[in-house]
mmCIF file of C-alpha atoms and ligand atoms in Angstrom:
data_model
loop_
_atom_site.group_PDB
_atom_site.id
_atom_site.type_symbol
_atom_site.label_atom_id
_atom_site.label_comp_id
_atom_site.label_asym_id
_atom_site.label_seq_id
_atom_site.Cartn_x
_atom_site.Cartn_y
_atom_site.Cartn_z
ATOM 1 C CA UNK M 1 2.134 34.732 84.376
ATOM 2 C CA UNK M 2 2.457 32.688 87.669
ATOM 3 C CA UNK M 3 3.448 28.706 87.537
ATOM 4 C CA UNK M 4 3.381 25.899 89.346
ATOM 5 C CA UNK M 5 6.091 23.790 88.596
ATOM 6 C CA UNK M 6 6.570 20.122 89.003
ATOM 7 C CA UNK M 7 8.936 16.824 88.524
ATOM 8 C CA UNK M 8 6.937 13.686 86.874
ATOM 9 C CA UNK M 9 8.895 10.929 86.780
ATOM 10 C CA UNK M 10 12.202 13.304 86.597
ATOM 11 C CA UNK M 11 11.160 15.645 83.731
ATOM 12 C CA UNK M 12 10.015 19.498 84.274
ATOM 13 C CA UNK M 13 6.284 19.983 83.693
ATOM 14 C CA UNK M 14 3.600 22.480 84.719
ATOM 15 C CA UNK M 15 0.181 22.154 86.355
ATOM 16 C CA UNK M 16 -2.550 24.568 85.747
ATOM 17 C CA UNK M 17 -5.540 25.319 87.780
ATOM 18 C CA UNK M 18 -7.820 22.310 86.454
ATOM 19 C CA UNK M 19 -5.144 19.370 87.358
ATOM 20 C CA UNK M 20 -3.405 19.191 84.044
ATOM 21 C CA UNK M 21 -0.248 19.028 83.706
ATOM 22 C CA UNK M 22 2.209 19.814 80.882
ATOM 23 C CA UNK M 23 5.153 18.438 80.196
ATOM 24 C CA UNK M 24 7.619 21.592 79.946
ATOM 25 C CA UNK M 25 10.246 20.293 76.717
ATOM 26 C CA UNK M 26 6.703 19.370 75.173
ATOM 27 C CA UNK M 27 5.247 22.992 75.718
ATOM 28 C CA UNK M 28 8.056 24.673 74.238
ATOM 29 C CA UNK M 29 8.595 22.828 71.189
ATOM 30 C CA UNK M 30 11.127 20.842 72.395
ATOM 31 C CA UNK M 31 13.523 24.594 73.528
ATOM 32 C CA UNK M 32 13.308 23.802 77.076
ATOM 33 C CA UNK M 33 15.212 21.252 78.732
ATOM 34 C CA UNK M 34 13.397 18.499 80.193
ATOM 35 C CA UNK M 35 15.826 18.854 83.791
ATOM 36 C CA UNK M 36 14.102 19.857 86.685
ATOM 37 C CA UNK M 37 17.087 21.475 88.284
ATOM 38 C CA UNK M 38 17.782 23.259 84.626
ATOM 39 C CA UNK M 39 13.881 24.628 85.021
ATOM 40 C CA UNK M 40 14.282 26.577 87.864
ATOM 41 C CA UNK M 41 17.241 28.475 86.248
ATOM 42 C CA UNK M 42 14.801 29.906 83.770
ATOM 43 C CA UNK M 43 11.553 31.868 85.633
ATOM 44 C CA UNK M 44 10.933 33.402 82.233
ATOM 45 C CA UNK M 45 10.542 30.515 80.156
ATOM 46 C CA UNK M 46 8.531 28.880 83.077
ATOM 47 C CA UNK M 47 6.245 32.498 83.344
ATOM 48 C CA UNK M 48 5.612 32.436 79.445
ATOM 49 C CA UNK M 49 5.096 28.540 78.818
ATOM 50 C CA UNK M 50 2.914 28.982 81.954
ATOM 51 C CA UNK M 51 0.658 31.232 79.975
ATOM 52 C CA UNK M 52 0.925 28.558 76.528
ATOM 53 C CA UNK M 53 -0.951 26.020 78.618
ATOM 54 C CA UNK M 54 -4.367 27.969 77.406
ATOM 55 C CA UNK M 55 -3.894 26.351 73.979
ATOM 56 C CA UNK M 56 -1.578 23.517 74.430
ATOM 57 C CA UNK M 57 -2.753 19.693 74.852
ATOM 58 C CA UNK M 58 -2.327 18.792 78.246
ATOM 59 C CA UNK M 59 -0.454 15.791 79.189
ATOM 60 C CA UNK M 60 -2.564 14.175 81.475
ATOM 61 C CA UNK M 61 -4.194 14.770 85.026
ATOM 62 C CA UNK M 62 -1.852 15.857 87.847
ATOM 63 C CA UNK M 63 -4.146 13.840 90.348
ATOM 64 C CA UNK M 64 -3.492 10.636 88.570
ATOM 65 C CA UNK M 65 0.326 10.600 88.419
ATOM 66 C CA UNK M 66 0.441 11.642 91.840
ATOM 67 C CA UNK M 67 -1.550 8.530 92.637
ATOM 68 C CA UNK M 68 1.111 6.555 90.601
ATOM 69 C CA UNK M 69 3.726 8.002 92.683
ATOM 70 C CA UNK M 70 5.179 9.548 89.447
ATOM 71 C CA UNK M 71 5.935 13.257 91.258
ATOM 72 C CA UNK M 72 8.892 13.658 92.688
ATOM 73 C CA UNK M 73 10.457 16.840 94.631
ATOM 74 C CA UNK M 74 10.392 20.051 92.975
ATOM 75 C CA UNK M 75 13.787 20.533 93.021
ATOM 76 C CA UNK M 76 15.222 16.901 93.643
ATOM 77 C CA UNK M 77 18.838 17.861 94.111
ATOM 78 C CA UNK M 78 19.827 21.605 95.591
ATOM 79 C CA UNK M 79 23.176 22.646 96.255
ATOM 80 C CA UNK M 80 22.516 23.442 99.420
ATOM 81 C CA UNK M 81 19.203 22.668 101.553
ATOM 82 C CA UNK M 82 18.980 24.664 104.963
ATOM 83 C CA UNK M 83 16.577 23.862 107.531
ATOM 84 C CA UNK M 84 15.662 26.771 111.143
ATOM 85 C CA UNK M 85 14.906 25.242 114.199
ATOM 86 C CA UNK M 86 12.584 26.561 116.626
ATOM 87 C CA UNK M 87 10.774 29.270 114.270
ATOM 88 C CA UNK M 88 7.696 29.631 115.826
ATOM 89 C CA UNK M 89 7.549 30.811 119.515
ATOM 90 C CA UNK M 90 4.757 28.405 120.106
ATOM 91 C CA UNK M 91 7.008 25.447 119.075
ATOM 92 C CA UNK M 92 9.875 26.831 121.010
ATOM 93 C CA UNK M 93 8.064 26.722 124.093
ATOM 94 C CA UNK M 94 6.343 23.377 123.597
ATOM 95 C CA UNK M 95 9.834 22.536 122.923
ATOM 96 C CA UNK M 96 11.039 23.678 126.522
ATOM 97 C CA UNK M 97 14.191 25.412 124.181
ATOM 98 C CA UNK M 98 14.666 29.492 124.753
ATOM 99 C CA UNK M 99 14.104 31.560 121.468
ATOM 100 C CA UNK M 100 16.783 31.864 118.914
ATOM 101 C CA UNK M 101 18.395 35.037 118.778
ATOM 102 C CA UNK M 102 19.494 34.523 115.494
ATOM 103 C CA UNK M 103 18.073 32.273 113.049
ATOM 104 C CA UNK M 104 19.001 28.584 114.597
ATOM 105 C CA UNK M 105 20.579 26.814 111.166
ATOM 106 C CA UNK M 106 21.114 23.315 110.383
ATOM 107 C CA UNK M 107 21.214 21.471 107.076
ATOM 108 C CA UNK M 108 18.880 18.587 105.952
ATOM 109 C CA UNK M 109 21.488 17.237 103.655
ATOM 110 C CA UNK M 110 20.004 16.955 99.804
ATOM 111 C CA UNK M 111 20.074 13.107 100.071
ATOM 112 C CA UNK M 112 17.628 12.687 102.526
ATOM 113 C CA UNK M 113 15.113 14.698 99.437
ATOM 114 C CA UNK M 114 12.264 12.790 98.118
ATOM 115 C CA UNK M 115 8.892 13.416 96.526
ATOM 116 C CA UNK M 116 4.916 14.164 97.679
ATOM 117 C CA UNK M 117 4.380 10.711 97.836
ATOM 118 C CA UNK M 118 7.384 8.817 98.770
ATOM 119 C CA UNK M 119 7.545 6.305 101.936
ATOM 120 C CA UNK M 120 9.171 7.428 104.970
ATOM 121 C CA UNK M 121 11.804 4.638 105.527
ATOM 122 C CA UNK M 122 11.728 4.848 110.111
ATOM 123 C CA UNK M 123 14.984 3.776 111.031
ATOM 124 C CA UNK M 124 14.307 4.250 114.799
ATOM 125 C CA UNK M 125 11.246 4.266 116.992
ATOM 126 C CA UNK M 126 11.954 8.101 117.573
ATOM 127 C CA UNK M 127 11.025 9.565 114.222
ATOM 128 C CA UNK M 128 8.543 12.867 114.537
ATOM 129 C CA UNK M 129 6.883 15.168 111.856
ATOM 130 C CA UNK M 130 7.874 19.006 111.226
ATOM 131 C CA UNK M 131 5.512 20.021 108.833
ATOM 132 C CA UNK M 132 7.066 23.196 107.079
ATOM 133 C CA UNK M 133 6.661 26.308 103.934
ATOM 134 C CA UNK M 134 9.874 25.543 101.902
ATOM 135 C CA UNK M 135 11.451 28.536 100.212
ATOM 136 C CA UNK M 136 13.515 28.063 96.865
ATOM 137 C CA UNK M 137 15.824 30.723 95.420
ATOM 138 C CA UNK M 138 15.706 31.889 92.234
ATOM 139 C CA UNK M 139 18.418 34.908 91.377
ATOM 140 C CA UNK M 140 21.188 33.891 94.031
ATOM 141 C CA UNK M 141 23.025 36.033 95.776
ATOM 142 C CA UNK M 142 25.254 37.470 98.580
ATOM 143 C CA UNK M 143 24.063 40.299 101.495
ATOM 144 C CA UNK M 144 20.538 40.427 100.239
ATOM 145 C CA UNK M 145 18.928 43.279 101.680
ATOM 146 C CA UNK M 146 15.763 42.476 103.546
ATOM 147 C CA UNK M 147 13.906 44.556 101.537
ATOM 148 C CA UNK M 148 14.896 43.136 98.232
ATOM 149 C CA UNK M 149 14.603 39.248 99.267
ATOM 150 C CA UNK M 150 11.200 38.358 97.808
ATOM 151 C CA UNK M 151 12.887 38.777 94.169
ATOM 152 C CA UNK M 152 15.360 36.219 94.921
ATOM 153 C CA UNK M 153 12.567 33.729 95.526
ATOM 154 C CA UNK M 154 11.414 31.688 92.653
ATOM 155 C CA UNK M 155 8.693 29.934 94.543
ATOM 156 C CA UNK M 156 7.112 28.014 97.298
ATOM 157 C CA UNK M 157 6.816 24.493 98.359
ATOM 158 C CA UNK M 158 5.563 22.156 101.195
ATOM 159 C CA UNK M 159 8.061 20.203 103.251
ATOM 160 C CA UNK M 160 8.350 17.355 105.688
ATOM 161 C CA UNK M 161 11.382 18.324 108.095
ATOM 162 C CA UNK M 162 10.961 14.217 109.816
ATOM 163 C CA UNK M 163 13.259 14.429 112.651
ATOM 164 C CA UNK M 164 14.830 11.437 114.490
ATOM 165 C CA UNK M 165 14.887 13.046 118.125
ATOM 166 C CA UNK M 166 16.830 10.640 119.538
ATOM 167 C CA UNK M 167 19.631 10.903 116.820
ATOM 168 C CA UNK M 168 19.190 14.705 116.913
ATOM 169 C CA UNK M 169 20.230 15.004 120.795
ATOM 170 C CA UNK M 170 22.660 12.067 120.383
ATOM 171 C CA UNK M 171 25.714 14.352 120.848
ATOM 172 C CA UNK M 172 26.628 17.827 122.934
ATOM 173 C CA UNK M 173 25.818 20.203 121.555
ATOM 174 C CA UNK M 174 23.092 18.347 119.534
ATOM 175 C CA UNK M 175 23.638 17.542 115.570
ATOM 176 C CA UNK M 176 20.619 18.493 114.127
ATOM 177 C CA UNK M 177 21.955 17.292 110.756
ATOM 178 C CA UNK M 178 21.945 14.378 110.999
ATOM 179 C CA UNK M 179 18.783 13.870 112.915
ATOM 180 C CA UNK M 180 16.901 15.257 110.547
ATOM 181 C CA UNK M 181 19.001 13.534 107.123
ATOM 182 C CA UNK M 182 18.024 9.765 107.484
ATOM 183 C CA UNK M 183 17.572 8.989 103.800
ATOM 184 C CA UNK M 184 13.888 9.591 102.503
ATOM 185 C CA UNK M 185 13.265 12.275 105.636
ATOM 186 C CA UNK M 186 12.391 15.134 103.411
ATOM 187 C CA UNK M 187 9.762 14.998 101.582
ATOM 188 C CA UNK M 188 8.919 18.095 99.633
ATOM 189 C CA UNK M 189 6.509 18.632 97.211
ATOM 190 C CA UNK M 190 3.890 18.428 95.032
ATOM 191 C CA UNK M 191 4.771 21.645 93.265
ATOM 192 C CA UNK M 192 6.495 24.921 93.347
ATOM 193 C CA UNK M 193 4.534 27.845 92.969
ATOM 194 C CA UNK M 194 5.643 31.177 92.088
ATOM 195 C CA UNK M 195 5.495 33.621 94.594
ATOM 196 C CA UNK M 196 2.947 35.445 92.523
ATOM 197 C CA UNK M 197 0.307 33.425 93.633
ATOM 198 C CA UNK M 198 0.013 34.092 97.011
ATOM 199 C CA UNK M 199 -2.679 36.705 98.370
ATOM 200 C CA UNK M 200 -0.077 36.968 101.301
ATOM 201 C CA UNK M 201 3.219 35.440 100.958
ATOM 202 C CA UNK M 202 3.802 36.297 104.819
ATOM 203 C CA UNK M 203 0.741 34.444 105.918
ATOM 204 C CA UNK M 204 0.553 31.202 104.999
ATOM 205 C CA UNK M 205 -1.258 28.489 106.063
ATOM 206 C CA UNK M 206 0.892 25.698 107.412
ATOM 207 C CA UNK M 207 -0.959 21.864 108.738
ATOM 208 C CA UNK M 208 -0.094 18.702 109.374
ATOM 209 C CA UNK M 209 -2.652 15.659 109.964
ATOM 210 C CA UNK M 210 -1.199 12.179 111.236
ATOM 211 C CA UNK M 211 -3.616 9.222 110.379
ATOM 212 C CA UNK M 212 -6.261 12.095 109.583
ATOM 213 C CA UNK M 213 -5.843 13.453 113.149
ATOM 214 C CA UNK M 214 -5.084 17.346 112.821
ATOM 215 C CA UNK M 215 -1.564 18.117 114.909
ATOM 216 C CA UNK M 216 -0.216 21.255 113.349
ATOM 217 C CA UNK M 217 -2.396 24.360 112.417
ATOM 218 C CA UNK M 218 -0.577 27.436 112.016
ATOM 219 C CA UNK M 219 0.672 30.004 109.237
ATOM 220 C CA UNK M 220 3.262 31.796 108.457
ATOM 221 C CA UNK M 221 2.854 34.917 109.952
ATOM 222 C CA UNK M 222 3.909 33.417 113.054
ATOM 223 C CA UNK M 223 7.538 32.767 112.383
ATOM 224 C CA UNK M 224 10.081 34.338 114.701
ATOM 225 C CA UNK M 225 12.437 34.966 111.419
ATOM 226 C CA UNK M 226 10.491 35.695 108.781
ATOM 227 C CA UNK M 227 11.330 34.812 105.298
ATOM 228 C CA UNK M 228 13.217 38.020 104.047
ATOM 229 C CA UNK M 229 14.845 37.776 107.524
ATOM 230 C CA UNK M 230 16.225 34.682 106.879
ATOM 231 C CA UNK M 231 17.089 35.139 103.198
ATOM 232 C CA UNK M 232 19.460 37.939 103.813
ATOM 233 C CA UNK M 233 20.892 36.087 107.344
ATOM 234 C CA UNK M 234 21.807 33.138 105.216
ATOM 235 C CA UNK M 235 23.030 34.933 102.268
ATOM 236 C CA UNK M 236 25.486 37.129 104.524
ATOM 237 C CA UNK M 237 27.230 34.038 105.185
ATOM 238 C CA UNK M 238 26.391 31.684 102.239
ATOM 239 C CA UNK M 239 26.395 33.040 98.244
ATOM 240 C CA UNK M 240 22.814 31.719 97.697
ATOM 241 C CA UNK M 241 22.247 30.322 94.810
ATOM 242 C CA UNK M 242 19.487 28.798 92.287
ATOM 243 C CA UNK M 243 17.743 26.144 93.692
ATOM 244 C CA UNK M 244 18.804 26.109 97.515
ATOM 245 C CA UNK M 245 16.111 25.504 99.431
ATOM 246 C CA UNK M 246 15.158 26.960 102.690
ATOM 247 C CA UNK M 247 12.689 24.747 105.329
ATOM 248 C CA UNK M 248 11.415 27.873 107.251
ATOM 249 C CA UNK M 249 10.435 26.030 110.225
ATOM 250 C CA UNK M 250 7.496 24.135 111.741
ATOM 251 C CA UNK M 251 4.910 25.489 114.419
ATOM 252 C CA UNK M 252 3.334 23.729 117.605
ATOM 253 C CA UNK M 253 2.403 20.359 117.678
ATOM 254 C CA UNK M 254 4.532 17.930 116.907
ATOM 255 C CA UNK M 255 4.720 14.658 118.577
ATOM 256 C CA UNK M 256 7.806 14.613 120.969
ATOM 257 C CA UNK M 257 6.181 17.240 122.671
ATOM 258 C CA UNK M 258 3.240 14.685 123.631
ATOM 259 C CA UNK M 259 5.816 11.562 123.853
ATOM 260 C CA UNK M 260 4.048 10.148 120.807
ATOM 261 C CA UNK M 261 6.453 8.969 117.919
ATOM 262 C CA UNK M 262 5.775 7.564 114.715
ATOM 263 C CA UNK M 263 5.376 4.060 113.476
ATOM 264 C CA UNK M 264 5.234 1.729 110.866
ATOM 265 C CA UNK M 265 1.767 2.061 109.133
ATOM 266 C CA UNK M 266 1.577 5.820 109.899
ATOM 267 C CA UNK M 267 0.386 8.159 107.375
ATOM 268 C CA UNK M 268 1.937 11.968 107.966
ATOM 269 C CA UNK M 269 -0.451 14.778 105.871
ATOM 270 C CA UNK M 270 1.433 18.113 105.174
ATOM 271 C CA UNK M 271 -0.666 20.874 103.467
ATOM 272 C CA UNK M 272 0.366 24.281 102.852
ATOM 273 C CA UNK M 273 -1.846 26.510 101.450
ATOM 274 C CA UNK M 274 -1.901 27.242 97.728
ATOM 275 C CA UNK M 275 0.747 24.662 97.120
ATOM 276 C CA UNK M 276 -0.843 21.352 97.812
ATOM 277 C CA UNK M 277 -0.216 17.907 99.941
ATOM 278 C CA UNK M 278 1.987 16.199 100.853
ATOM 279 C CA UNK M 279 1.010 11.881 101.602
ATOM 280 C CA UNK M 280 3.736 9.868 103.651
ATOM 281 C CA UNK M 281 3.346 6.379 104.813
ATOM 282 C CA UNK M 282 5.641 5.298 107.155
ATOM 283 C CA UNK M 283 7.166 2.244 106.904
ATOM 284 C CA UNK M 284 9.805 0.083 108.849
HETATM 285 ZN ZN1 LIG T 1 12.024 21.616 111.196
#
């Protein structure tokens, strides 16, 4: 049975379809650890507890303790957490950058994670919004075949790839890293859902709203790289393994392209289809 997986207040749980969740170590009788990171090493206990939330007591409403600010990133601390520039040709062009010719890699080191509803700490008046499908990886691997990449997935989730362009172009040739690392720019979120869930894994719907004004609309069927693609690119250099994360890339519309940056008081919106939203106020 599909999940949707989550981190309240550090400890596993699953949602169902009717905003409860369920605490996972609570579902299982107390068998399953209560560590989010431990979670995503087991899809099968997360498929069959998944189908145990028919008859279990829930633990409350997923709406309220995302109102408390008590959900945190899916997977709060990968190994490794990659991040593709210029994904989307649209993008690219609004961008004034050529297309990639291979997958254009950078890292959003793990420290700058945080949850659905954390603040975005601005540490510049150059900080822009990337609103982006997150991929995490379930079976790791090395050389994964194109073909065979979907299994390695263990879900989807929504990211916030916030981007400091001024810090991103500070040196030649530019360090995306950092640029994109400033502690609390990656928010990422509210849950991970299992691929299984998807009508069409290789379309989906990608938007991000700024102060309730609409500035990304796009999906996934637009990428340059598509998901397989960049699953076995990475994993022909990098052993992939459970829990990395992959930020696939954001489309058109973000705000350097219009010379508009954010501010204090700002509230960034990132919604991905079938996943859920993503609420970030931005504060000095
Ligand atoms: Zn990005």
């Amino acid at each position: 049975m599909s999940f949707r997986l989550a981190n309240i207040d550090g400890r596993a749980a699953l949602v169902n379809d009717a905003d409860q969740w369920f605490d996972l170590q609570t579902l299982s009788g107390g068998s399953a650890s209560s560590d989010p990171m431990v979670a995503l090493t087991q899809p099968d206990v997360l498929h069959s507890l998944a189908a145990q939330m028919k008859t279990a007591e829930a633990s409350g409403s997923f709406t309220e303790v995302i109102s408390a600010g008590l959900v945190y990133a899916p997977v709060p601390r990968p190994r490794n957490s990659f991040a593709i520039g210029l994904n989307y040709a649209d993008h690219a062009a609004e961008s004034t950058m050529e297309l990639p010719e291979n997958p254009l890699t950078f890292t959003k080191f793990p420290s700058c994670i945080v949850g659905p509803t954390a603040n975005v700490e601005l540490r510049s008046a150059f900080a822009d919004y990337e609103a982006e499908l997150v991929v995490v990886i379930g079976t790791g691997g090395r050389d994964i075949a194109e073909a065979d990449a979907w299994n390695h997935v263990l879900g989807l989730t929504a990211g916030q790839d916030v981007s400091d362009r001024v810090l991103q172009f500070a040196a030649k040739p530019p360090h995306f890293d950092l640029g994109k690392s400033r502690d609390t720019y990656g928010p990422m979120g509210p849950v991970l859902v299992s691929t299984d869930l998807f009508a069409d894994k290789n379309a989906i719907k990608v938007q991000c709203w700024v102060n309730g004004e609409l500035r990304q609309d796009s999906t996934t069927a637009s990428l340059i790289f598509t998901i397989p693609k960049l699953i076995s690119y990475l994993s022909s250099v990098v052993t992939l393994q459970t829990g990395d994360v992959i930020f696939s890339g954001t489309p058109s519309g973000v705000g350097a392209a219009r010379g508009i940056f954010l501010v204090p008081g700002d509230i960034i919106t990132t919604t991905i289809e079938n996943i859920g939203t993503l609420t970030n106020h931005c504060i000095a």
